[in-house]
Short mmCIF file of C-alpha atoms in Angstrom, two decimals:
data_model
loop_
_atom_site.label_atom_id
_atom_site.label_comp_id
_atom_site.label_asym_id
_atom_site.label_seq_id
_atom_site.Cartn_x
_atom_site.Cartn_y
_atom_site.Cartn_z
CA MET A 1 19.30 -45.55 -35.51
CA GLY A 2 21.17 -42.19 -35.97
CA ASN A 3 23.27 -40.01 -33.51
CA LEU A 4 20.80 -38.59 -31.06
CA ALA A 5 23.26 -35.72 -30.22
CA ALA A 6 22.89 -34.63 -34.07
CA LEU A 7 19.14 -34.39 -33.67
CA LEU A 8 19.14 -31.92 -30.63
CA PRO A 9 19.79 -28.21 -31.00
CA PHE A 10 21.66 -28.39 -27.87
CA PRO A 11 24.45 -30.60 -26.32
CA ILE A 12 23.53 -32.94 -23.38
CA HIS A 13 26.10 -33.33 -20.96
CA ALA A 14 26.60 -36.25 -18.58
CA TYR A 15 27.04 -33.97 -15.59
CA GLY A 16 23.74 -32.03 -16.44
CA VAL A 17 21.97 -35.44 -16.77
CA LEU A 18 23.40 -36.79 -13.53
CA LEU A 19 22.46 -33.50 -11.68
CA ALA A 20 18.95 -33.64 -12.89
CA LEU A 21 18.83 -37.35 -11.79
CA ALA A 22 20.24 -36.40 -8.44
CA PHE A 23 17.64 -33.91 -7.80
CA ALA A 24 14.83 -36.36 -8.88
CA ALA A 25 16.18 -39.09 -6.62
CA GLY A 26 16.53 -36.99 -3.62
CA ILE A 27 12.78 -35.63 -4.09
CA GLY A 28 11.75 -39.37 -4.56
CA VAL A 29 13.43 -40.32 -1.37
CA ALA A 30 11.76 -37.37 0.51
CA LEU A 31 8.34 -38.23 -0.97
CA HIS A 32 8.86 -41.89 0.23
CA LEU A 33 9.62 -40.72 3.75
CA CYS A 34 7.62 -37.58 4.31
CA GLU A 35 4.52 -39.18 6.07
CA ARG A 36 6.88 -40.49 8.70
CA PHE A 37 7.40 -36.94 9.58
CA TRP A 38 3.83 -35.64 9.45
CA ILE A 39 4.87 -33.69 6.21
CA THR A 40 2.54 -33.60 3.28
CA ARG A 41 3.74 -34.55 -0.23
CA ASP A 42 2.50 -31.10 -1.53
CA GLN A 43 4.94 -29.51 1.12
CA ILE A 44 7.62 -31.82 -0.29
CA ILE A 45 7.02 -30.63 -3.73
CA ASP A 46 6.97 -26.96 -2.64
CA LEU A 47 10.29 -27.49 -0.78
CA ALA A 48 11.93 -29.28 -3.69
CA ILE A 49 11.24 -26.50 -5.95
CA LEU A 50 12.47 -24.00 -3.52
CA PHE A 51 15.44 -26.21 -2.91
CA MET A 52 16.34 -26.62 -6.58
CA PHE A 53 16.28 -22.98 -7.25
CA ALA A 54 18.32 -22.17 -4.21
CA ALA A 55 20.82 -24.89 -4.98
CA ILE A 56 21.35 -23.61 -8.61
CA ALA A 57 21.50 -19.96 -7.61
CA GLY A 58 23.64 -20.30 -4.60
CA SER A 59 26.06 -22.74 -6.45
CA ARG A 60 26.24 -20.24 -9.41
CA ILE A 61 26.70 -17.18 -7.21
CA LEU A 62 29.62 -18.67 -5.34
CA TYR A 63 31.30 -19.60 -8.61
CA ILE A 64 30.77 -16.08 -10.13
CA PHE A 65 32.36 -14.74 -6.83
CA LEU A 66 35.34 -17.25 -7.03
CA TYR A 67 36.01 -16.93 -10.67
CA PRO A 68 34.79 -13.30 -11.76
CA LYS A 69 37.06 -13.14 -14.72
CA GLN A 70 35.12 -15.82 -16.44
CA PHE A 71 32.26 -13.49 -16.93
CA PRO A 72 33.06 -10.76 -19.29
CA ASP A 73 29.59 -9.39 -19.73
CA ILE A 74 26.09 -9.73 -17.87
CA THR A 75 24.77 -12.39 -20.16
CA SER A 76 27.64 -14.74 -19.34
CA LEU A 77 26.45 -14.66 -15.62
CA PHE A 78 23.51 -16.70 -16.68
CA ALA A 79 25.01 -19.17 -19.19
CA LEU A 80 24.77 -22.14 -17.11
CA ASN A 81 25.23 -24.40 -20.17
CA ARG A 82 29.03 -23.36 -19.92
CA GLY A 83 29.21 -24.82 -16.48
CA GLY A 84 30.15 -22.97 -13.18
CA LEU A 85 28.57 -24.35 -10.18
CA VAL A 86 30.14 -24.68 -6.75
CA PHE A 87 28.57 -27.21 -4.25
CA TYR A 88 29.23 -25.21 -1.13
CA GLY A 89 27.36 -22.18 -2.41
CA GLY A 90 24.24 -24.50 -3.16
CA PHE A 91 24.60 -25.92 0.21
CA VAL A 92 24.53 -22.61 2.05
CA ALA A 93 21.67 -21.47 0.03
CA THR A 94 19.56 -24.34 0.40
CA ALA A 95 20.34 -24.50 4.21
CA LEU A 96 18.98 -20.97 4.32
CA ALA A 97 15.83 -21.94 2.17
CA VAL A 98 15.11 -24.87 4.32
CA VAL A 99 15.07 -22.97 7.36
CA ALA A 100 13.12 -20.15 5.90
CA TYR A 101 10.39 -22.71 4.66
CA GLY A 102 10.41 -24.61 7.91
CA ARG A 103 9.49 -21.26 9.60
CA TRP A 104 6.88 -20.33 7.20
CA GLN A 105 5.34 -23.74 7.31
CA GLY A 106 5.66 -24.24 10.99
CA ILE A 107 7.81 -27.34 10.59
CA SER A 108 10.57 -27.80 13.03
CA LEU A 109 14.01 -27.71 11.76
CA ARG A 110 14.79 -31.16 13.43
CA LEU A 111 12.09 -32.85 11.40
CA LEU A 112 13.10 -31.06 8.21
CA GLY A 113 16.83 -32.11 8.90
CA ASP A 114 16.00 -35.78 9.68
CA LEU A 115 13.74 -35.95 6.69
CA ILE A 116 16.32 -34.07 4.22
CA ALA A 117 19.33 -36.03 5.44
CA PRO A 118 18.78 -39.35 3.42
CA SER A 119 17.50 -37.14 0.31
CA LEU A 120 20.58 -34.96 0.37
CA ALA A 121 22.74 -38.08 0.76
CA MET A 122 21.05 -39.71 -2.27
CA GLY A 123 21.27 -36.57 -4.50
CA HIS A 124 24.96 -35.84 -3.47
CA THR A 125 25.81 -39.50 -4.20
CA ILE A 126 24.67 -39.11 -7.74
CA GLY A 127 26.05 -35.43 -8.14
CA ARG A 128 29.49 -36.74 -7.37
CA LEU A 129 29.17 -39.21 -10.05
CA GLY A 130 28.36 -36.39 -12.31
CA CYS A 131 31.76 -34.77 -11.29
CA PHE A 132 33.44 -37.83 -12.15
CA ALA A 133 31.94 -38.07 -15.36
CA ASN A 134 32.83 -34.41 -16.03
CA GLY A 135 36.42 -34.91 -15.01
CA CYS A 136 36.27 -32.23 -12.29
CA CYS A 137 37.00 -32.28 -8.58
CA TYR A 138 39.79 -34.97 -8.92
CA GLY A 139 42.29 -35.90 -6.25
CA ALA A 140 45.97 -35.93 -5.79
CA PRO A 141 48.33 -37.81 -8.18
CA SER A 142 48.36 -41.53 -7.33
CA ASP A 143 49.79 -44.71 -8.67
CA LEU A 144 47.23 -46.83 -7.38
CA PRO A 145 45.57 -49.32 -9.76
CA TRP A 146 42.35 -47.60 -9.77
CA ALA A 147 43.85 -44.28 -10.25
CA CYS A 148 42.36 -42.26 -13.36
CA ARG A 149 43.52 -39.64 -15.78
CA PHE A 150 41.56 -36.41 -15.83
CA PRO A 151 42.19 -34.33 -18.98
CA ALA A 152 41.24 -31.09 -17.30
CA ALA A 153 44.18 -31.62 -14.84
CA GLY A 154 46.28 -30.97 -17.83
CA ASP A 155 49.39 -32.96 -16.64
CA GLY A 156 48.69 -36.51 -17.80
CA LEU A 157 48.99 -37.82 -14.39
CA THR A 158 46.86 -40.62 -12.81
CA ARG A 159 44.95 -39.21 -9.74
CA HIS A 160 42.74 -40.64 -7.01
CA PRO A 161 39.11 -40.57 -8.10
CA THR A 162 37.94 -38.68 -5.13
CA GLN A 163 34.62 -38.14 -6.55
CA LEU A 164 33.98 -41.96 -6.42
CA TYR A 165 35.59 -42.25 -2.75
CA GLU A 166 33.02 -39.49 -1.77
CA ALA A 167 29.99 -41.18 -3.87
CA LEU A 168 30.75 -44.60 -1.82
CA PHE A 169 30.80 -42.59 1.50
CA LEU A 170 27.78 -40.71 0.59
CA PHE A 171 25.97 -43.86 -0.37
CA ALA A 172 26.84 -45.52 2.90
CA ALA A 173 25.33 -42.19 4.70
CA LEU A 174 22.31 -42.74 2.64
CA ILE A 175 21.72 -46.20 4.15
CA VAL A 176 22.45 -45.05 7.57
CA THR A 177 20.19 -41.98 7.38
CA PHE A 178 17.45 -43.83 5.61
CA ARG A 179 17.42 -46.40 8.22
CA LEU A 180 17.42 -43.76 11.10
CA ALA A 181 14.63 -41.86 9.51
CA ARG A 182 11.78 -42.95 11.83
CA ARG A 183 8.68 -41.13 12.99
CA PRO A 184 9.80 -38.78 15.81
CA ALA A 185 8.01 -39.42 19.02
CA GLY A 186 5.60 -36.77 20.22
CA GLU A 187 6.20 -34.23 17.24
CA GLY A 188 3.61 -33.30 14.75
#
């Protein structure tokens, strides 16, 4: 059994794999819950495609805005294989996309929000594990036994693994929102 990475014409990064898994898991949760909200599986697939494009585009646009010096030419703007996404940009872009989709399909924002909450918690939980694997978004220096070294920090200090703290919080949010995701009375 040879080295799989040597067989591929491009590198496979843990962050990218976990980001793809996050999208898939979030879509899976939405597909599981959609009938409770009188939303079809086809509508979920359409929304998921829109959601993914909005998330990536919004994340990238905000990153470009925050770090313009990292983009010396037009082609570098589209080189996602070199990293450069900011969660908040994706969040804003997807929120706008969800509102637009809901209006287009005649689905109330409340229904979409109730359906998307557990899906978003699931996806974001896995996404934060991707941040941990990537060594980004680390916390303040710490001497706690579970503190980690993040080479990207460049200082050799052990730090709070804030990505893991947030992943645990988001997993708890997933459980709560999933349990609360019930068929709304009187809406359709």
